[in-house]
Amino acid sequence: PALLAVLSLAALFGLACGELQADGKVHDLTTGSFEAEIKRHSLVFVEFYAPWCGHCKKLIPEWDELAKVSKDVGIPIAKVDAIAEKTISQSQGVESFPTFKLFAGDPKVAKKYQGQRTSPKMLAWLKVWRGAEVLHTFC
């Protein structure tokens, strides 16, 4: 019983801390979580946005939909407020908003997405990378 209680608390703590997962939700990454969460997953798709950006605001429904439909692909969807998290956005070379990057287990290994900003197009692109064995081409 004591072990079960500890495991239950650990599970609750993990959920409370907002661990990144492919669960149909968009997750916020910060300076405190970015590197660890990127390293914890083989692939993570991240939007770098500015709260005042009109294109970013218009994209919110598409990004939310992508999180829902990409759940089955197993790729977590996240976002970084590039203004509040300036250290991350600078280290990632973010110069315009929104910027999309697919990370492959390391903050230094990423592929920039430059396609259409619709959930079906982004999902199709993610599926290509999920199935690809050529992730070394990110570099």
mmCIF file with all atom_site columns, C-alpha atoms in Angstrom:
data_model
loop_
_atom_site.group_PDB
_atom_site.id
_atom_site.type_symbol
_atom_site.label_atom_id
_atom_site.label_alt_id
_atom_site.label_comp_id
_atom_site.label_asym_id
_atom_site.label_entity_id
_atom_site.label_seq_id
_atom_site.pdbx_PDB_ins_code
_atom_site.Cartn_x
_atom_site.Cartn_y
_atom_site.Cartn_z
_atom_site.occupancy
_atom_site.B_iso_or_equiv
_atom_site.pdbx_formal_charge
_atom_site.auth_seq_id
_atom_site.auth_comp_id
_atom_site.auth_asym_id
_atom_site.auth_atom_id
_atom_site.pdbx_PDB_model_num
ATOM 1   C CA . PRO A 1 1   ? 0.000  0.000  0.000   1.00 0.00 ? 1   PRO A CA 1
ATOM 2   C CA . ALA A 1 2   ? 2.789  2.474  0.827   1.00 0.00 ? 2   ALA A CA 1
ATOM 3   C CA . LEU A 1 3   ? 4.496  1.850  -2.514  1.00 0.00 ? 3   LEU A CA 1
ATOM 4   C CA . LEU A 1 4   ? 1.193  2.303  -4.335  1.00 0.00 ? 4   LEU A CA 1
ATOM 5   C CA . ALA A 1 5   ? 0.657  5.615  -2.555  1.00 0.00 ? 5   ALA A CA 1
ATOM 6   C CA . VAL A 1 6   ? 4.151  6.786  -3.531  1.00 0.00 ? 6   VAL A CA 1
ATOM 7   C CA . LEU A 1 7   ? 3.634  5.764  -7.152  1.00 0.00 ? 7   LEU A CA 1
ATOM 8   C CA . SER A 1 8   ? 0.248  7.498  -7.212  1.00 0.00 ? 8   SER A CA 1
ATOM 9   C CA . LEU A 1 9   ? 1.788  10.684 -5.843  1.00 0.00 ? 9   LEU A CA 1
ATOM 10  C CA . ALA A 1 10  ? 4.605  10.486 -8.379  1.00 0.00 ? 10  ALA A CA 1
ATOM 11  C CA . ALA A 1 11  ? 2.095  10.129 -11.204 1.00 0.00 ? 11  ALA A CA 1
ATOM 12  C CA . LEU A 1 12  ? 0.078  13.062 -9.924  1.00 0.00 ? 12  LEU A CA 1
ATOM 13  C CA . PHE A 1 13  ? 3.214  15.149 -9.494  1.00 0.00 ? 13  PHE A CA 1
ATOM 14  C CA . GLY A 1 14  ? 4.294  14.408 -13.056 1.00 0.00 ? 14  GLY A CA 1
ATOM 15  C CA . LEU A 1 15  ? 0.912  15.496 -14.405 1.00 0.00 ? 15  LEU A CA 1
ATOM 16  C CA . ALA A 1 16  ? 0.829  18.570 -12.187 1.00 0.00 ? 16  ALA A CA 1
ATOM 17  C CA . CYS A 1 17  ? 4.227  19.657 -13.459 1.00 0.00 ? 17  CYS A CA 1
ATOM 18  C CA . GLY A 1 18  ? 2.863  19.620 -16.989 1.00 0.00 ? 18  GLY A CA 1
ATOM 19  C CA . GLU A 1 19  ? 5.272  17.109 -18.457 1.00 0.00 ? 19  GLU A CA 1
ATOM 20  C CA . LEU A 1 20  ? 5.316  17.306 -22.204 1.00 0.00 ? 20  LEU A CA 1
ATOM 21  C CA . GLN A 1 21  ? 3.535  14.452 -23.951 1.00 0.00 ? 21  GLN A CA 1
ATOM 22  C CA . ALA A 1 22  ? 1.557  13.728 -27.085 1.00 0.00 ? 22  ALA A CA 1
ATOM 23  C CA . ASP A 1 23  ? -1.790 14.037 -25.345 1.00 0.00 ? 23  ASP A CA 1
ATOM 24  C CA . GLY A 1 24  ? -3.811 16.247 -27.666 1.00 0.00 ? 24  GLY A CA 1
ATOM 25  C CA . LYS A 1 25  ? -2.817 19.462 -25.899 1.00 0.00 ? 25  LYS A CA 1
ATOM 26  C CA . VAL A 1 26  ? -0.409 22.283 -26.695 1.00 0.00 ? 26  VAL A CA 1
ATOM 27  C CA . HIS A 1 27  ? 2.235  22.542 -23.983 1.00 0.00 ? 27  HIS A CA 1
ATOM 28  C CA . ASP A 1 28  ? 4.063  25.689 -22.889 1.00 0.00 ? 28  ASP A CA 1
ATOM 29  C CA . LEU A 1 29  ? 7.834  25.404 -22.680 1.00 0.00 ? 29  LEU A CA 1
ATOM 30  C CA . THR A 1 30  ? 9.954  27.786 -20.663 1.00 0.00 ? 30  THR A CA 1
ATOM 31  C CA . THR A 1 31  ? 13.628 28.282 -19.939 1.00 0.00 ? 31  THR A CA 1
ATOM 32  C CA . GLY A 1 32  ? 13.164 25.909 -17.008 1.00 0.00 ? 32  GLY A CA 1
ATOM 33  C CA . SER A 1 33  ? 11.643 23.099 -19.069 1.00 0.00 ? 33  SER A CA 1
ATOM 34  C CA . PHE A 1 34  ? 12.717 23.526 -22.710 1.00 0.00 ? 34  PHE A CA 1
ATOM 35  C CA . GLU A 1 35  ? 15.992 21.603 -22.848 1.00 0.00 ? 35  GLU A CA 1
ATOM 36  C CA . ALA A 1 36  ? 14.908 18.736 -20.594 1.00 0.00 ? 36  ALA A CA 1
ATOM 37  C CA . GLU A 1 37  ? 11.625 18.201 -22.438 1.00 0.00 ? 37  GLU A CA 1
ATOM 38  C CA . ILE A 1 38  ? 13.267 18.311 -25.874 1.00 0.00 ? 38  ILE A CA 1
ATOM 39  C CA . LYS A 1 39  ? 15.828 15.737 -24.721 1.00 0.00 ? 39  LYS A CA 1
ATOM 40  C CA . ARG A 1 40  ? 13.098 13.527 -23.222 1.00 0.00 ? 40  ARG A CA 1
ATOM 41  C CA . HIS A 1 41  ? 11.393 12.951 -26.591 1.00 0.00 ? 41  HIS A CA 1
ATOM 42  C CA . SER A 1 42  ? 12.633 11.682 -29.945 1.00 0.00 ? 42  SER A CA 1
ATOM 43  C CA . LEU A 1 43  ? 10.552 14.376 -31.695 1.00 0.00 ? 43  LEU A CA 1
ATOM 44  C CA . VAL A 1 44  ? 8.845  17.565 -30.454 1.00 0.00 ? 44  VAL A CA 1
ATOM 45  C CA . PHE A 1 45  ? 7.197  20.173 -32.702 1.00 0.00 ? 45  PHE A CA 1
ATOM 46  C CA . VAL A 1 46  ? 7.494  23.696 -31.293 1.00 0.00 ? 46  VAL A CA 1
ATOM 47  C CA . GLU A 1 47  ? 6.010  27.037 -32.270 1.00 0.00 ? 47  GLU A CA 1
ATOM 48  C CA . PHE A 1 48  ? 7.966  30.133 -31.254 1.00 0.00 ? 48  PHE A CA 1
ATOM 49  C CA . TYR A 1 49  ? 5.485  32.996 -31.054 1.00 0.00 ? 49  TYR A CA 1
ATOM 50  C CA . ALA A 1 50  ? 5.062  36.568 -29.889 1.00 0.00 ? 50  ALA A CA 1
ATOM 51  C CA . PRO A 1 51  ? 1.887  37.409 -27.940 1.00 0.00 ? 51  PRO A CA 1
ATOM 52  C CA . TRP A 1 52  ? 1.335  40.568 -30.011 1.00 0.00 ? 52  TRP A CA 1
ATOM 53  C CA . CYS A 1 53  ? 1.822  38.814 -33.383 1.00 0.00 ? 53  CYS A CA 1
ATOM 54  C CA . GLY A 1 54  ? -1.346 38.802 -35.505 1.00 0.00 ? 54  GLY A CA 1
ATOM 55  C CA . HIS A 1 55  ? -0.230 35.757 -37.523 1.00 0.00 ? 55  HIS A CA 1
ATOM 56  C CA . CYS A 1 56  ? 0.437  33.900 -34.260 1.00 0.00 ? 56  CYS A CA 1
ATOM 57  C CA . LYS A 1 57  ? -2.984 34.768 -32.849 1.00 0.00 ? 57  LYS A CA 1
ATOM 58  C CA . LYS A 1 58  ? -4.665 33.641 -36.075 1.00 0.00 ? 58  LYS A CA 1
ATOM 59  C CA . LEU A 1 59  ? -2.768 30.343 -35.879 1.00 0.00 ? 59  LEU A CA 1
ATOM 60  C CA . ILE A 1 60  ? -4.017 29.356 -32.381 1.00 0.00 ? 60  ILE A CA 1
ATOM 61  C CA . PRO A 1 61  ? -6.968 27.227 -33.614 1.00 0.00 ? 61  PRO A CA 1
ATOM 62  C CA . GLU A 1 62  ? -4.753 25.413 -36.155 1.00 0.00 ? 62  GLU A CA 1
ATOM 63  C CA . TRP A 1 63  ? -2.057 24.734 -33.538 1.00 0.00 ? 63  TRP A CA 1
ATOM 64  C CA . ASP A 1 64  ? -4.660 23.432 -31.082 1.00 0.00 ? 64  ASP A CA 1
ATOM 65  C CA . GLU A 1 65  ? -6.115 21.193 -33.800 1.00 0.00 ? 65  GLU A CA 1
ATOM 66  C CA . LEU A 1 66  ? -2.654 19.929 -34.705 1.00 0.00 ? 66  LEU A CA 1
ATOM 67  C CA . ALA A 1 67  ? -2.081 18.911 -31.073 1.00 0.00 ? 67  ALA A CA 1
ATOM 68  C CA . LYS A 1 68  ? -5.300 16.883 -31.179 1.00 0.00 ? 68  LYS A CA 1
ATOM 69  C CA . VAL A 1 69  ? -4.663 15.139 -34.493 1.00 0.00 ? 69  VAL A CA 1
ATOM 70  C CA . SER A 1 70  ? -0.959 14.529 -33.892 1.00 0.00 ? 70  SER A CA 1
ATOM 71  C CA . LYS A 1 71  ? -1.689 12.589 -30.713 1.00 0.00 ? 71  LYS A CA 1
ATOM 72  C CA . ASP A 1 72  ? -1.874 9.361  -32.737 1.00 0.00 ? 72  ASP A CA 1
ATOM 73  C CA . VAL A 1 73  ? 1.455  10.145 -34.399 1.00 0.00 ? 73  VAL A CA 1
ATOM 74  C CA . GLY A 1 74  ? 3.063  10.417 -30.961 1.00 0.00 ? 74  GLY A CA 1
ATOM 75  C CA . ILE A 1 75  ? 4.707  13.804 -31.451 1.00 0.00 ? 75  ILE A CA 1
ATOM 76  C CA . PRO A 1 76  ? 4.166  16.332 -28.641 1.00 0.00 ? 76  PRO A CA 1
ATOM 77  C CA . ILE A 1 77  ? 3.139  19.834 -29.715 1.00 0.00 ? 77  ILE A CA 1
ATOM 78  C CA . ALA A 1 78  ? 4.514  22.770 -27.761 1.00 0.00 ? 78  ALA A CA 1
ATOM 79  C CA . LYS A 1 79  ? 4.921  26.515 -27.885 1.00 0.00 ? 79  LYS A CA 1
ATOM 80  C CA . VAL A 1 80  ? 7.424  29.021 -26.570 1.00 0.00 ? 80  VAL A CA 1
ATOM 81  C CA . ASP A 1 81  ? 6.600  32.655 -25.880 1.00 0.00 ? 81  ASP A CA 1
ATOM 82  C CA . ALA A 1 82  ? 9.689  34.004 -27.646 1.00 0.00 ? 82  ALA A CA 1
ATOM 83  C CA . ILE A 1 83  ? 9.329  37.403 -25.994 1.00 0.00 ? 83  ILE A CA 1
ATOM 84  C CA . ALA A 1 84  ? 9.112  36.131 -22.412 1.00 0.00 ? 84  ALA A CA 1
ATOM 85  C CA . GLU A 1 85  ? 11.651 33.354 -23.101 1.00 0.00 ? 85  GLU A CA 1
ATOM 86  C CA . LYS A 1 86  ? 14.170 35.470 -24.981 1.00 0.00 ? 86  LYS A CA 1
ATOM 87  C CA . THR A 1 87  ? 17.102 33.225 -24.037 1.00 0.00 ? 87  THR A CA 1
ATOM 88  C CA . ILE A 1 88  ? 15.506 30.241 -25.785 1.00 0.00 ? 88  ILE A CA 1
ATOM 89  C CA . SER A 1 89  ? 14.416 32.175 -28.872 1.00 0.00 ? 89  SER A CA 1
ATOM 90  C CA . GLN A 1 90  ? 17.877 33.728 -29.296 1.00 0.00 ? 90  GLN A CA 1
ATOM 91  C CA . SER A 1 91  ? 19.649 30.387 -28.876 1.00 0.00 ? 91  SER A CA 1
ATOM 92  C CA . GLN A 1 92  ? 17.305 28.925 -31.527 1.00 0.00 ? 92  GLN A CA 1
ATOM 93  C CA . GLY A 1 93  ? 17.902 31.763 -33.980 1.00 0.00 ? 93  GLY A CA 1
ATOM 94  C CA . VAL A 1 94  ? 14.263 32.867 -33.982 1.00 0.00 ? 94  VAL A CA 1
ATOM 95  C CA . GLU A 1 95  ? 13.977 36.116 -35.934 1.00 0.00 ? 95  GLU A CA 1
ATOM 96  C CA . SER A 1 96  ? 10.338 36.157 -37.054 1.00 0.00 ? 96  SER A CA 1
ATOM 97  C CA . PHE A 1 97  ? 6.996  34.989 -35.766 1.00 0.00 ? 97  PHE A CA 1
ATOM 98  C CA . PRO A 1 98  ? 5.710  32.424 -35.818 1.00 0.00 ? 98  PRO A CA 1
ATOM 99  C CA . THR A 1 99  ? 8.700  30.123 -36.264 1.00 0.00 ? 99  THR A CA 1
ATOM 100 C CA . PHE A 1 100 ? 8.180  26.349 -36.216 1.00 0.00 ? 100 PHE A CA 1
ATOM 101 C CA . LYS A 1 101 ? 10.851 23.776 -35.431 1.00 0.00 ? 101 LYS A CA 1
ATOM 102 C CA . LEU A 1 102 ? 10.782 20.015 -35.135 1.00 0.00 ? 102 LEU A CA 1
ATOM 103 C CA . PHE A 1 103 ? 13.361 18.932 -32.562 1.00 0.00 ? 103 PHE A CA 1
ATOM 104 C CA . ALA A 1 104 ? 14.917 15.487 -32.651 1.00 0.00 ? 104 ALA A CA 1
ATOM 105 C CA . GLY A 1 105 ? 15.888 14.762 -29.046 1.00 0.00 ? 105 GLY A CA 1
ATOM 106 C CA . ASP A 1 106 ? 18.327 17.647 -28.722 1.00 0.00 ? 106 ASP A CA 1
ATOM 107 C CA . PRO A 1 107 ? 17.894 21.444 -28.724 1.00 0.00 ? 107 PRO A CA 1
ATOM 108 C CA . LYS A 1 108 ? 20.706 21.640 -31.298 1.00 0.00 ? 108 LYS A CA 1
ATOM 109 C CA . VAL A 1 109 ? 19.061 19.187 -33.706 1.00 0.00 ? 109 VAL A CA 1
ATOM 110 C CA . ALA A 1 110 ? 16.034 20.757 -35.369 1.00 0.00 ? 110 ALA A CA 1
ATOM 111 C CA . LYS A 1 111 ? 14.346 21.112 -38.729 1.00 0.00 ? 111 LYS A CA 1
ATOM 112 C CA . LYS A 1 112 ? 12.506 24.325 -39.524 1.00 0.00 ? 112 LYS A CA 1
ATOM 113 C CA . TYR A 1 113 ? 8.973  23.967 -40.905 1.00 0.00 ? 113 TYR A CA 1
ATOM 114 C CA . GLN A 1 114 ? 8.220  26.395 -43.720 1.00 0.00 ? 114 GLN A CA 1
ATOM 115 C CA . GLY A 1 115 ? 5.100  24.872 -45.237 1.00 0.00 ? 115 GLY A CA 1
ATOM 116 C CA . GLN A 1 116 ? 1.467  25.917 -45.106 1.00 0.00 ? 116 GLN A CA 1
ATOM 117 C CA . ARG A 1 117 ? 0.155  26.803 -41.672 1.00 0.00 ? 117 ARG A CA 1
ATOM 118 C CA . THR A 1 118 ? -2.757 24.383 -41.590 1.00 0.00 ? 118 THR A CA 1
ATOM 119 C CA . SER A 1 119 ? -3.069 21.395 -39.288 1.00 0.00 ? 119 SER A CA 1
ATOM 120 C CA . PRO A 1 120 ? -3.481 18.894 -42.177 1.00 0.00 ? 120 PRO A CA 1
ATOM 121 C CA . LYS A 1 121 ? -0.311 20.126 -43.925 1.00 0.00 ? 121 LYS A CA 1
ATOM 122 C CA . MET A 1 122 ? 1.705  20.242 -40.704 1.00 0.00 ? 122 MET A CA 1
ATOM 123 C CA . LEU A 1 123 ? 0.462  16.771 -39.712 1.00 0.00 ? 123 LEU A CA 1
ATOM 124 C CA . ALA A 1 124 ? 1.466  15.339 -43.101 1.00 0.00 ? 124 ALA A CA 1
ATOM 125 C CA . TRP A 1 125 ? 4.942  16.849 -42.649 1.00 0.00 ? 125 TRP A CA 1
ATOM 126 C CA . LEU A 1 126 ? 5.225  15.401 -39.130 1.00 0.00 ? 126 LEU A CA 1
ATOM 127 C CA . LYS A 1 127 ? 4.237  11.963 -40.403 1.00 0.00 ? 127 LYS A CA 1
ATOM 128 C CA . VAL A 1 128 ? 7.057  12.070 -42.944 1.00 0.00 ? 128 VAL A CA 1
ATOM 129 C CA . TRP A 1 129 ? 9.575  12.819 -40.211 1.00 0.00 ? 129 TRP A CA 1
ATOM 130 C CA . ARG A 1 130 ? 8.042  10.314 -37.791 1.00 0.00 ? 130 ARG A CA 1
ATOM 131 C CA . GLY A 1 131 ? 8.477  7.582  -40.358 1.00 0.00 ? 131 GLY A CA 1
ATOM 132 C CA . ALA A 1 132 ? 11.864 8.735  -41.595 1.00 0.00 ? 132 ALA A CA 1
ATOM 133 C CA . GLU A 1 133 ? 15.049 7.004  -40.599 1.00 0.00 ? 133 GLU A CA 1
ATOM 134 C CA . VAL A 1 134 ? 17.057 9.963  -41.856 1.00 0.00 ? 134 VAL A CA 1
ATOM 135 C CA . LEU A 1 135 ? 16.883 12.209 -38.835 1.00 0.00 ? 135 LEU A CA 1
ATOM 136 C CA . HIS A 1 136 ? 20.612 12.778 -39.109 1.00 0.00 ? 136 HIS A CA 1
ATOM 137 C CA . THR A 1 137 ? 19.819 15.051 -42.076 1.00 0.00 ? 137 THR A CA 1
ATOM 138 C CA . PHE A 1 138 ? 18.573 17.673 -39.589 1.00 0.00 ? 138 PHE A CA 1
ATOM 139 C CA . CYS A 1 139 ? 22.142 18.886 -39.077 1.00 0.00 ? 139 CYS A CA 1
#
